mmCIF file of C-alpha atoms and ligand atoms in Angstrom:
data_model
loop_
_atom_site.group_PDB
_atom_site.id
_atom_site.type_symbol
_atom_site.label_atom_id
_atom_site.label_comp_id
_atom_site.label_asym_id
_atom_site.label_seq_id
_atom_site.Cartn_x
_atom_site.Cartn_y
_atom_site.Cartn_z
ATOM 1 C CA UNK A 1 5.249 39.516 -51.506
ATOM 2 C CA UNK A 2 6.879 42.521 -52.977
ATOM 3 C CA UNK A 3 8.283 42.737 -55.912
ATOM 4 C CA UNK A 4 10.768 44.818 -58.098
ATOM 5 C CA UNK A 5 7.542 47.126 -59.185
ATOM 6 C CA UNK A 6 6.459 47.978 -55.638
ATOM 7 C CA UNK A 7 6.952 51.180 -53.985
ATOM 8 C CA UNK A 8 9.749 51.960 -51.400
ATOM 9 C CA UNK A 9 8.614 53.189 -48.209
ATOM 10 C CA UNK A 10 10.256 56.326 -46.591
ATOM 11 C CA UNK A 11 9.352 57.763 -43.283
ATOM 12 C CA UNK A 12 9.902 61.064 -40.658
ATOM 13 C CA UNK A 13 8.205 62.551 -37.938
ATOM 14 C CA UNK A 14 6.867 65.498 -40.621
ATOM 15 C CA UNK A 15 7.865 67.209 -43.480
ATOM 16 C CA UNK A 16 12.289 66.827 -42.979
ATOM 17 C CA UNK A 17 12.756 63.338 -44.649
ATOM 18 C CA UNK A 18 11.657 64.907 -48.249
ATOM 19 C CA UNK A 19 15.299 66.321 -47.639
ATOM 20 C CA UNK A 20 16.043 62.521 -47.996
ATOM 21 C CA UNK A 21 13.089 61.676 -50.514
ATOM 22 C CA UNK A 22 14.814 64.230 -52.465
ATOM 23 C CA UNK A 23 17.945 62.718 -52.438
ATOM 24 C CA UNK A 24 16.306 59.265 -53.331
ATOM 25 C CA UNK A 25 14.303 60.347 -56.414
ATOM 26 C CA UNK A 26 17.524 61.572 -57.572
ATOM 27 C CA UNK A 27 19.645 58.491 -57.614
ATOM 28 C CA UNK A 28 16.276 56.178 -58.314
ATOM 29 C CA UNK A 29 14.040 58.009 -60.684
ATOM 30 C CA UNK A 30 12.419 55.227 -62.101
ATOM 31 C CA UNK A 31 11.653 54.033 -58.611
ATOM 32 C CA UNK A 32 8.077 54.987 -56.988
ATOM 33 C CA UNK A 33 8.156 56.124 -53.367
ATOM 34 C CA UNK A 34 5.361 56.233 -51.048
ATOM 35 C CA UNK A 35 6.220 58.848 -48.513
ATOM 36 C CA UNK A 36 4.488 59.293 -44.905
ATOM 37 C CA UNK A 37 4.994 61.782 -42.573
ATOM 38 C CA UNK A 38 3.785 61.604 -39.254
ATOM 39 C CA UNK A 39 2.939 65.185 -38.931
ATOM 40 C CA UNK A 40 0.609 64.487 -36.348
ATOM 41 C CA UNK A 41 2.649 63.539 -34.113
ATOM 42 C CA UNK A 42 5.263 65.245 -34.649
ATOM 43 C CA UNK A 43 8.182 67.060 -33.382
ATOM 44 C CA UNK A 44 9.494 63.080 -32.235
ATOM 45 C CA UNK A 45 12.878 64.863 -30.613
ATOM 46 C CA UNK A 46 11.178 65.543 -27.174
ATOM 47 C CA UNK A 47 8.938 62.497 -27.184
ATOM 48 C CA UNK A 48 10.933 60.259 -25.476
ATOM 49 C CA UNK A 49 11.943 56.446 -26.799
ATOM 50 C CA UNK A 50 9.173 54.683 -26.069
ATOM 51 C CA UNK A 51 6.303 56.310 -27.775
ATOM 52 C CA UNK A 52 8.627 56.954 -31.269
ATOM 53 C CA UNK A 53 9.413 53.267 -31.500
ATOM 54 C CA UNK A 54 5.156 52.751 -30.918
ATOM 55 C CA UNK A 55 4.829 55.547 -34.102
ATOM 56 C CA UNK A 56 8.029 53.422 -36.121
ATOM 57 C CA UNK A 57 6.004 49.900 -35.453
ATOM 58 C CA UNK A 58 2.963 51.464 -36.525
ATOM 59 C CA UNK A 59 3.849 53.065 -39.439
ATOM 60 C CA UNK A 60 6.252 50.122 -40.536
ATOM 61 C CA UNK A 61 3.357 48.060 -40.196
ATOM 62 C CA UNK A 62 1.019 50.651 -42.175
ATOM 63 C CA UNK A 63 3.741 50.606 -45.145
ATOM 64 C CA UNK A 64 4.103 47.320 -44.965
ATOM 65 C CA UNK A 65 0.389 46.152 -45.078
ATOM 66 C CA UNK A 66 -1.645 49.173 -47.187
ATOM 67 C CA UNK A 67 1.230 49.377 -49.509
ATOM 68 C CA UNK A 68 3.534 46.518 -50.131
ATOM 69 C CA UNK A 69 6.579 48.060 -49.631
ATOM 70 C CA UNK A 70 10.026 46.405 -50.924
ATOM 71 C CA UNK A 71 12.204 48.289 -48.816
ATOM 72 C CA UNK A 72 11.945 51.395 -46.185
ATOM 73 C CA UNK A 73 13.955 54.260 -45.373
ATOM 74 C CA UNK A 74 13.666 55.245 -41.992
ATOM 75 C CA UNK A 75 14.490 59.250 -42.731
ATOM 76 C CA UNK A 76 14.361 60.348 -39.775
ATOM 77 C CA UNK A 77 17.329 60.072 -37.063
ATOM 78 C CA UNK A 78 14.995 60.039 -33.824
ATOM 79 C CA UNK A 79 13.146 57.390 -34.715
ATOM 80 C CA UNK A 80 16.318 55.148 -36.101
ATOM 81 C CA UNK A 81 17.990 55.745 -32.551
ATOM 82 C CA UNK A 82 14.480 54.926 -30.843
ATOM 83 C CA UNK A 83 14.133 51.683 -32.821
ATOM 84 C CA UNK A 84 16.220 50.304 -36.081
ATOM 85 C CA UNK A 85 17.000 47.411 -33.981
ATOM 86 C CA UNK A 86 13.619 46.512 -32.981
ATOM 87 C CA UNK A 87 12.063 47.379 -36.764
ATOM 88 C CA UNK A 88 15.105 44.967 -37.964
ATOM 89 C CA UNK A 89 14.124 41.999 -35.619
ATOM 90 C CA UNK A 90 10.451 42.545 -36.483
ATOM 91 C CA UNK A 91 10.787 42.704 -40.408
ATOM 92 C CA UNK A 92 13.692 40.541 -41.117
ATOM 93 C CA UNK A 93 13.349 40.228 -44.809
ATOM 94 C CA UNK A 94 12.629 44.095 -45.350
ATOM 95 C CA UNK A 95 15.559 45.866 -46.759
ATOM 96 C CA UNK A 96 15.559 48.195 -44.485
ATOM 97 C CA UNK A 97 17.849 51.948 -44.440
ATOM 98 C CA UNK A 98 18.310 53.908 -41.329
ATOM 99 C CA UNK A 99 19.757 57.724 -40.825
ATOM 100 C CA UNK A 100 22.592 58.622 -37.890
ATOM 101 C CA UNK A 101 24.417 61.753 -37.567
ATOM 102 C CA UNK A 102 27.236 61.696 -40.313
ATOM 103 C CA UNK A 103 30.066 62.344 -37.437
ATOM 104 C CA UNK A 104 32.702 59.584 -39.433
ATOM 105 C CA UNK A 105 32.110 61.418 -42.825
ATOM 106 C CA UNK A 106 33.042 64.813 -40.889
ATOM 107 C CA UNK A 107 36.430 62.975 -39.612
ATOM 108 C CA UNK A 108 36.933 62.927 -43.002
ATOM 109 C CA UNK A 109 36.606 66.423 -43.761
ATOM 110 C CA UNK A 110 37.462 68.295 -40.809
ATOM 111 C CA UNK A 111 40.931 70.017 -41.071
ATOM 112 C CA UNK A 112 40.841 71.649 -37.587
ATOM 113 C CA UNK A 113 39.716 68.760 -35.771
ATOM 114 C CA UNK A 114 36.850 70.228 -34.417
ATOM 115 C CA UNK A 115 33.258 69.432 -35.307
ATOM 116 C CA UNK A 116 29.930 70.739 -34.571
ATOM 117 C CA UNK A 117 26.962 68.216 -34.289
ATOM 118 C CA UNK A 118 23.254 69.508 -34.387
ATOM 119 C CA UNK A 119 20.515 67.236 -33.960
ATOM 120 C CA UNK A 120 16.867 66.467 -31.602
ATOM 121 C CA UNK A 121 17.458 65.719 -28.315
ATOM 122 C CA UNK A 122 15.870 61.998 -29.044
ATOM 123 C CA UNK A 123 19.535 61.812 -30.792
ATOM 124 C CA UNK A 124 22.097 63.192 -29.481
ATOM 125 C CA UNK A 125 21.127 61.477 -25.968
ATOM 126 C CA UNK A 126 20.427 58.042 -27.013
ATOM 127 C CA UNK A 127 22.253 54.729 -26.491
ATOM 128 C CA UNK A 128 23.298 54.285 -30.121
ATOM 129 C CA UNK A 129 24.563 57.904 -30.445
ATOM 130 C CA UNK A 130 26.510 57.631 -27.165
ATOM 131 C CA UNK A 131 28.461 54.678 -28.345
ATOM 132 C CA UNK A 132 29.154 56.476 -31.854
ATOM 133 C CA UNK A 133 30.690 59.324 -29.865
ATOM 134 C CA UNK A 134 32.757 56.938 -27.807
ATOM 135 C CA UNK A 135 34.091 55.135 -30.691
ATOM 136 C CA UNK A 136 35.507 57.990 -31.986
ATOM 137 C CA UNK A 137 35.680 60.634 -29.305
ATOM 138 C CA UNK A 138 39.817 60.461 -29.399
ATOM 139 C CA UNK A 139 39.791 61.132 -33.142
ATOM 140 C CA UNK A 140 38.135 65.042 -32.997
ATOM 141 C CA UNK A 141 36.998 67.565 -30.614
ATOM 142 C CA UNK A 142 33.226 67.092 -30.947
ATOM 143 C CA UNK A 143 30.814 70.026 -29.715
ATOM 144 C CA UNK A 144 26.795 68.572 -29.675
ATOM 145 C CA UNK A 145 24.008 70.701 -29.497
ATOM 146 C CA UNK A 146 20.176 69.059 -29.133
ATOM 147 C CA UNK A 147 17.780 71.934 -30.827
ATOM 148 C CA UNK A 148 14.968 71.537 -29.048
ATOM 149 C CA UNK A 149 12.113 73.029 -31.113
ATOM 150 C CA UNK A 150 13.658 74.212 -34.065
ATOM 151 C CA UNK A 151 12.625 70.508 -36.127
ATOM 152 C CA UNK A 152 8.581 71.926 -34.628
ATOM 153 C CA UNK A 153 9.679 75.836 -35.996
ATOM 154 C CA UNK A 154 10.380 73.987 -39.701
ATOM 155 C CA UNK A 155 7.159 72.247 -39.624
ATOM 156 C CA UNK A 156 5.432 75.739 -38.787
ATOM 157 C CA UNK A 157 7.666 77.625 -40.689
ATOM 158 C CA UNK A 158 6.076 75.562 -44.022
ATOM 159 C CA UNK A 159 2.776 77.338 -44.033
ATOM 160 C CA UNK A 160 4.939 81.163 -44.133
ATOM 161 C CA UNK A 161 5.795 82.485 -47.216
ATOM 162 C CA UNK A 162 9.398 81.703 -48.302
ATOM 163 C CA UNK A 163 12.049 84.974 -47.725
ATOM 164 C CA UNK A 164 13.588 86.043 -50.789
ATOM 165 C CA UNK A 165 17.133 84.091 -50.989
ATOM 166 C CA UNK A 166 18.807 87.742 -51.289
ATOM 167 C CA UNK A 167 17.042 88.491 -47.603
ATOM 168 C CA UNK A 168 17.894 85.696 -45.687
ATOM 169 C CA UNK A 169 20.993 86.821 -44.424
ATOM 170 C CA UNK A 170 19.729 89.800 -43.040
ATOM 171 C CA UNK A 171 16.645 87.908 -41.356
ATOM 172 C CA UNK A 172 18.510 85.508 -39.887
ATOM 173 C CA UNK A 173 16.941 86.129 -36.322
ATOM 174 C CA UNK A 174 13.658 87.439 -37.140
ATOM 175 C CA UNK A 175 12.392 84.511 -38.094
ATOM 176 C CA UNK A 176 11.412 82.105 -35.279
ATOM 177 C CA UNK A 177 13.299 79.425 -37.140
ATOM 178 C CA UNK A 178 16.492 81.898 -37.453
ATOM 179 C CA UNK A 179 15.946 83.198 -34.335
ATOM 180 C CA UNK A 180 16.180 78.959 -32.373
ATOM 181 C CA UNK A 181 19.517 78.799 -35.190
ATOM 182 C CA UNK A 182 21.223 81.317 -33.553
ATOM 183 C CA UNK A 183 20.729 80.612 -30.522
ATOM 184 C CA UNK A 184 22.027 77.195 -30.693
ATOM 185 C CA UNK A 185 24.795 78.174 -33.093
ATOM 186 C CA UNK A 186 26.021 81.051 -30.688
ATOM 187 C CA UNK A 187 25.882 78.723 -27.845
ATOM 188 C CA UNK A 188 28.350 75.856 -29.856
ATOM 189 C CA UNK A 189 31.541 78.274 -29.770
ATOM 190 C CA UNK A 190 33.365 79.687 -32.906
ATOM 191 C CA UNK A 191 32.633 78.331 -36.321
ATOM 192 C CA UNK A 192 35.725 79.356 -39.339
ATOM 193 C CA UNK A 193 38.620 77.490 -40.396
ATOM 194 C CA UNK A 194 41.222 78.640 -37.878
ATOM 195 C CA UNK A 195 42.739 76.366 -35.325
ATOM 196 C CA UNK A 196 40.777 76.028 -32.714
ATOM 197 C CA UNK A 197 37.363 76.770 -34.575
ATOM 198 C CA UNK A 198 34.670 74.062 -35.892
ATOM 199 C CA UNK A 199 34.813 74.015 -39.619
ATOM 200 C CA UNK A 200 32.631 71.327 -40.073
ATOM 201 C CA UNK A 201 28.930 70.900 -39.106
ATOM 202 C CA UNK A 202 26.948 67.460 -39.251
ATOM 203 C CA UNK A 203 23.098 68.293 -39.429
ATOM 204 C CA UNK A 204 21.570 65.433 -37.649
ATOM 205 C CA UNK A 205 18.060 65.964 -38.257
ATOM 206 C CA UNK A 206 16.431 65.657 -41.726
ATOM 207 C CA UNK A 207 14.218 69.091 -41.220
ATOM 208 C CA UNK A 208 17.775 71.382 -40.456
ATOM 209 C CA UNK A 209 18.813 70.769 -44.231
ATOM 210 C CA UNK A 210 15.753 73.178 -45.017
ATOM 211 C CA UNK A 211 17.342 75.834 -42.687
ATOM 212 C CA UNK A 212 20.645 75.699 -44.902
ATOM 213 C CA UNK A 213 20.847 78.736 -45.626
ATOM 214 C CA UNK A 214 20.052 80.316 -42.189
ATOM 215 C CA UNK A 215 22.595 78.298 -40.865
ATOM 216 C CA UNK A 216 24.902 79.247 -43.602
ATOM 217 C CA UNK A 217 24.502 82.959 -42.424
ATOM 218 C CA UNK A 218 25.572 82.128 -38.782
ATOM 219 C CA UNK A 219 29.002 80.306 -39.167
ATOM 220 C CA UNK A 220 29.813 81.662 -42.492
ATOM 221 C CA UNK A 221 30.850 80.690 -45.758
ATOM 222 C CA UNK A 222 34.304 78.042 -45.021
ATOM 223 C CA UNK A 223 32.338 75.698 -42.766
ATOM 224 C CA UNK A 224 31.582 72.266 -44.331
ATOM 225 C CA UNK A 225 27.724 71.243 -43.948
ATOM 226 C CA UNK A 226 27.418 67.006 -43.957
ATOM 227 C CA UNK A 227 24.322 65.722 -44.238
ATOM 228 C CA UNK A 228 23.191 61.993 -44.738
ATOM 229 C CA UNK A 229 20.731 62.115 -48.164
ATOM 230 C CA UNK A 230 23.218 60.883 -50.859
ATOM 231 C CA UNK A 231 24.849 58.350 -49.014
ATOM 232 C CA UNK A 232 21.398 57.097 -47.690
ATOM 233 C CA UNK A 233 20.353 56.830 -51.404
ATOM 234 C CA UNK A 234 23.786 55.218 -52.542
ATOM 235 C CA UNK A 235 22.699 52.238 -49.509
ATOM 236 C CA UNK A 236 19.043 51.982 -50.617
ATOM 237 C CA UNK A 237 19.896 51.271 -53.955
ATOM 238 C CA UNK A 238 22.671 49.051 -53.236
ATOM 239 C CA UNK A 239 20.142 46.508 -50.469
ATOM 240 C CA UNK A 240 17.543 46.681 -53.480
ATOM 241 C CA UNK A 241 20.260 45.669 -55.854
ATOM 242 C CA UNK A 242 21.364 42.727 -53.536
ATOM 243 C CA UNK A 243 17.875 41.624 -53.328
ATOM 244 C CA UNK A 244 17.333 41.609 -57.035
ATOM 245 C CA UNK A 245 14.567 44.433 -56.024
ATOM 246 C CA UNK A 246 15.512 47.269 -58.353
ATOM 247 C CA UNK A 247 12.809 48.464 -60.739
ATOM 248 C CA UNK A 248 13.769 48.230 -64.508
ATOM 249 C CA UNK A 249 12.328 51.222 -66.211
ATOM 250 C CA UNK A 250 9.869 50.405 -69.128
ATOM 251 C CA UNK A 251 10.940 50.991 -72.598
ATOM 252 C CA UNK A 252 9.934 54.290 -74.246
ATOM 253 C CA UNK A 253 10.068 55.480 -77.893
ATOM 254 C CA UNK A 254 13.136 57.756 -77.873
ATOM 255 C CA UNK A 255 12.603 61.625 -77.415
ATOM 256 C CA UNK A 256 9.208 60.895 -75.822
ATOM 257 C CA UNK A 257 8.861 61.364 -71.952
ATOM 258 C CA UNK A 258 8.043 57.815 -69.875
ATOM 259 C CA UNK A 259 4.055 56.961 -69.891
ATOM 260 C CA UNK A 260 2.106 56.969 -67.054
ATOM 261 C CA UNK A 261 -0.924 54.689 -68.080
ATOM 262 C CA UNK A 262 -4.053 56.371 -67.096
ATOM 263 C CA UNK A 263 -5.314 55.689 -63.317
ATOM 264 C CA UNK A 264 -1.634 54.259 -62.465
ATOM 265 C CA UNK A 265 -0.049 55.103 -59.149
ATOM 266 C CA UNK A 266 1.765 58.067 -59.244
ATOM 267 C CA UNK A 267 5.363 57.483 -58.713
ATOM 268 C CA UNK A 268 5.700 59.297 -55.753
ATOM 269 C CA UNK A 269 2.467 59.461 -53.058
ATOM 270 C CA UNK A 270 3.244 61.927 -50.430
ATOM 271 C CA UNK A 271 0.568 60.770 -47.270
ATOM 272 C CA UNK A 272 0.496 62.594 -43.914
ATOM 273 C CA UNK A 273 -1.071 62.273 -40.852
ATOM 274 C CA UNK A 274 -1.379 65.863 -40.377
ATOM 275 C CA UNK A 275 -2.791 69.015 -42.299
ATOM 276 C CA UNK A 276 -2.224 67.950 -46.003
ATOM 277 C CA UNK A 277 -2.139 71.510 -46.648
ATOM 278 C CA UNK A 278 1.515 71.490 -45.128
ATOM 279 C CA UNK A 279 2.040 68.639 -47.126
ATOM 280 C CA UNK A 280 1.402 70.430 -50.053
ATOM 281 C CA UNK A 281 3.644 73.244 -49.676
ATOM 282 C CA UNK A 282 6.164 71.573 -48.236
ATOM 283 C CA UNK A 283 6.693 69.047 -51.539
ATOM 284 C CA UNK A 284 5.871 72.335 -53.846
ATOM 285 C CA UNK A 285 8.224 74.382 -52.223
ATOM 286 C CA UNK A 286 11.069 71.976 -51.829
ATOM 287 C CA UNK A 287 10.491 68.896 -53.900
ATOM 288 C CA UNK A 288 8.797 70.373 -57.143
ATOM 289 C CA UNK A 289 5.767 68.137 -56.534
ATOM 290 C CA UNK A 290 2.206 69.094 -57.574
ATOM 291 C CA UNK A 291 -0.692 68.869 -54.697
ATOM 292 C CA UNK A 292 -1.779 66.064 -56.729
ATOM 293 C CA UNK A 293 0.433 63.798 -54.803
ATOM 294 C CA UNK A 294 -0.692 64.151 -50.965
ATOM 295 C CA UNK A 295 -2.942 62.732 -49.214
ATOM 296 C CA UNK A 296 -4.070 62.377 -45.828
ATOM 297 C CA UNK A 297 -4.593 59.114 -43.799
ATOM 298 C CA UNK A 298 -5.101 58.091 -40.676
ATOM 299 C CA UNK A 299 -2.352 55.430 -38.818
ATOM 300 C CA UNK A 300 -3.281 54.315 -35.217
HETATM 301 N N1 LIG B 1 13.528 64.776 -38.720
HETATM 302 C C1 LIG B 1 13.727 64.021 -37.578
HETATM 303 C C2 LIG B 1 15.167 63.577 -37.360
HETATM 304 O O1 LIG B 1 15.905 63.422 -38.321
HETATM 305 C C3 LIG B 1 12.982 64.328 -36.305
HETATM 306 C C4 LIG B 1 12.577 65.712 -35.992
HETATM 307 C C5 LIG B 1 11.576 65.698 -34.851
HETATM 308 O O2 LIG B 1 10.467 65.232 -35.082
HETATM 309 O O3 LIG B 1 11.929 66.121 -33.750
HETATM 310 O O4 LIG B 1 15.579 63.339 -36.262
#
C-alpha cells in the first residue's frame, strides 16, 4: 500500500518527460521521484496505438510493483492518447496525471487567433486529440504539424556536445535536430504577431521543450511557447493532496541542508531501458543531476 513516503512514478518514451520531472521537482522538492524512460523503445510517435498502450501497461505495472508508487505521471503525450483511459480502468486507486497538447491554455493567450500545434504523429492523429480539436475548432484558426523524427533527433542529439547558447541561432539548420525544426516550422505558415500570423505555439511533445531555443530562432522572438510542465505539477500535487499522499518534509536544524541517512534512496532515481549513458547526460545537461542517479533495467 503506498504511502505519503513513497516515490511518485513519472514516465516517457526517452529522455523528454525530465522536461516534466523538472517541472515536478520544482513545485515538490521534498517529494522523491522515480523516473523511467523507455529509451529502448523509443521514438513512441510512429509506433502506432497498440504497442504504446502494451509499453504504458508494462511500465505502469513495473512502477507499480518494483517500486510502490503513490501516484504516476504519464509525461509523455503519445502514450496518454494511446492509453490514460485504459491505465485509469486498470489502476483505479492510483492518482494518476496525464499530458495533452495545451491548445485551451493557447485560447487564452493567442491575440491573433491563430495557433500553431507541434506534436508526434501518435498525437495529433488520435481519437482523444481529434475530439479536443473539435471542441474548440470554432474558437481559433489551428495549424497542426506531426514531427515525425525530430522526438528520435532529441534522443540522438543527447550524446552531441551542447552548441554554445550565443551559436544557436546561427546553427539553426545544421544540426539534424534544427535542420527537422525548420522544416516543420517553414511548412506551418507565418509565425509574428500580425493578423493573420500564429503567435502562439503549443509544444505537444515533452522532448520539443529541449529544442526551445532552436525553435525560438525560427518564428522569432513575439511568439508565445505553451507547454504543459507547471500545470502538470500544479495537478500532481493537488490528487496527492486529495489523497492525503503528500510527503511532509522531515525537520532539520535551521541553516543546515536536509539529511540523507546513509544507504537511503536517493530522492530522485532516473532508470532507463536504454543506454544509461544517455541517461546520464541527459539529467546532467538538463536536470543538474549527478550520474549517480541512473540506472538501467530491464521491463518486458
Ligand atoms: N515525449 C513523447 C510525447 O510527449 C513522445 C515522443 C516519442 O517517443 O515519439 O509525446
Amino acid at each position: 500500500m503506498p504511502q505519503a513516503s513513497s516515490p511518485i512514478g513519472v514516465f516517457d518514451s526517452g529522455v523528454g518527460g525530465l522536461s516534466v520531472l523538472r517541472a515536478l521537482l520544482a513545485a515538490m522538492p521534498h517529494e522523491r521521484f522515480v523516473y523511467l524512460a523507455d529509451s529502448a523503445n523509443a521514438p513512441y510517435g510512429e509506433r502506432g496505438d497498440a504497442y504504446v498502450a502494451a509499453r504504458t501497461h508494462a511500465i505502469t505495472q513495473y512502477l507499480c510493483e518494483q517500486h510502490q508508487i503513490k501516484a504516476l505521471v504519464v509525461a509523455c503525450n503519445t502514450a496518454t492518447a494511446a492509453a490514460i483511459h485504459e491505465v485509469r480502468s486498470r489502476h483505479p486507486a492510483l492518482p494518476l496525471v496525464g499530458l495533452e497538447p495545451a491548445v485551451k491554455p493557447a485560447l487564452a493567450v493567442t491575440k491573433t487567433g491563430h495557433v500553431g500545434v507541434i506534436g508526434t504523429r501518435g498525437t495529433l492523429t488520435s481519437a482523444k486529440f481529434g475530439k479536443l480539436m473539435a471542441s474548440l475548432a470554432d474558437q481559433a484558426h489551428f495549424v497542426v504539424q506531426p514531427c515525425d523524427g525530430l522526438a528520435h533527433a532529441i534522443e540522438r542529439s543527447v550524446a552531441q556536445p551542447e552548441p554554445p547558447p550565443e551559436s544557436t541561432g546561427a546553427a539553426v539548420g545544421s544540426t539534424e535536430t534544427g535542420a527537422l525544426c525548420q522544416r516543420y516550422i517553414e511548412a506551418m505558415g507565418p509565425f509574428g504577431t500580425a493578423p493573420g500570423q500564429m503567435d502562439t505555439l503549443v509544444l505537444g511533445c515533452t522532448h520539443y521543450i529541449f529544442v526551445a531555443h532552436e525553435l525560438r530562432a525560427l518564428v522569432g522572438p513575439g511568439v508565445q511557447f505553451i507547454e504543459t510542465g507547471e500545470p502538470v505539477a500544479r495537478q500532481t500535487q493537488r490528487l496527492l493532496a486529495a489523497a492525503d499522499l503528500l510527503r511532509v518534509p522531515a525537520e532539520t536544524p535551521p541553516g543546515q541542508p536536509p539529511a540523507q541517512p546513509p544507504g537511503a534512496t536517493p530522492p530522485v532515481q532516473l532508470l532507463t531501458t536504454g543506454p544509461v549513458t544517455m541517461l546520464e547526460a541527459a539529467a546532467q545537461r538538463w536536470l543538474d543531476l549527478p550520474a549517480s542517479c541512473c540506472q538501467s533495467v530491464q521491463v518486458p
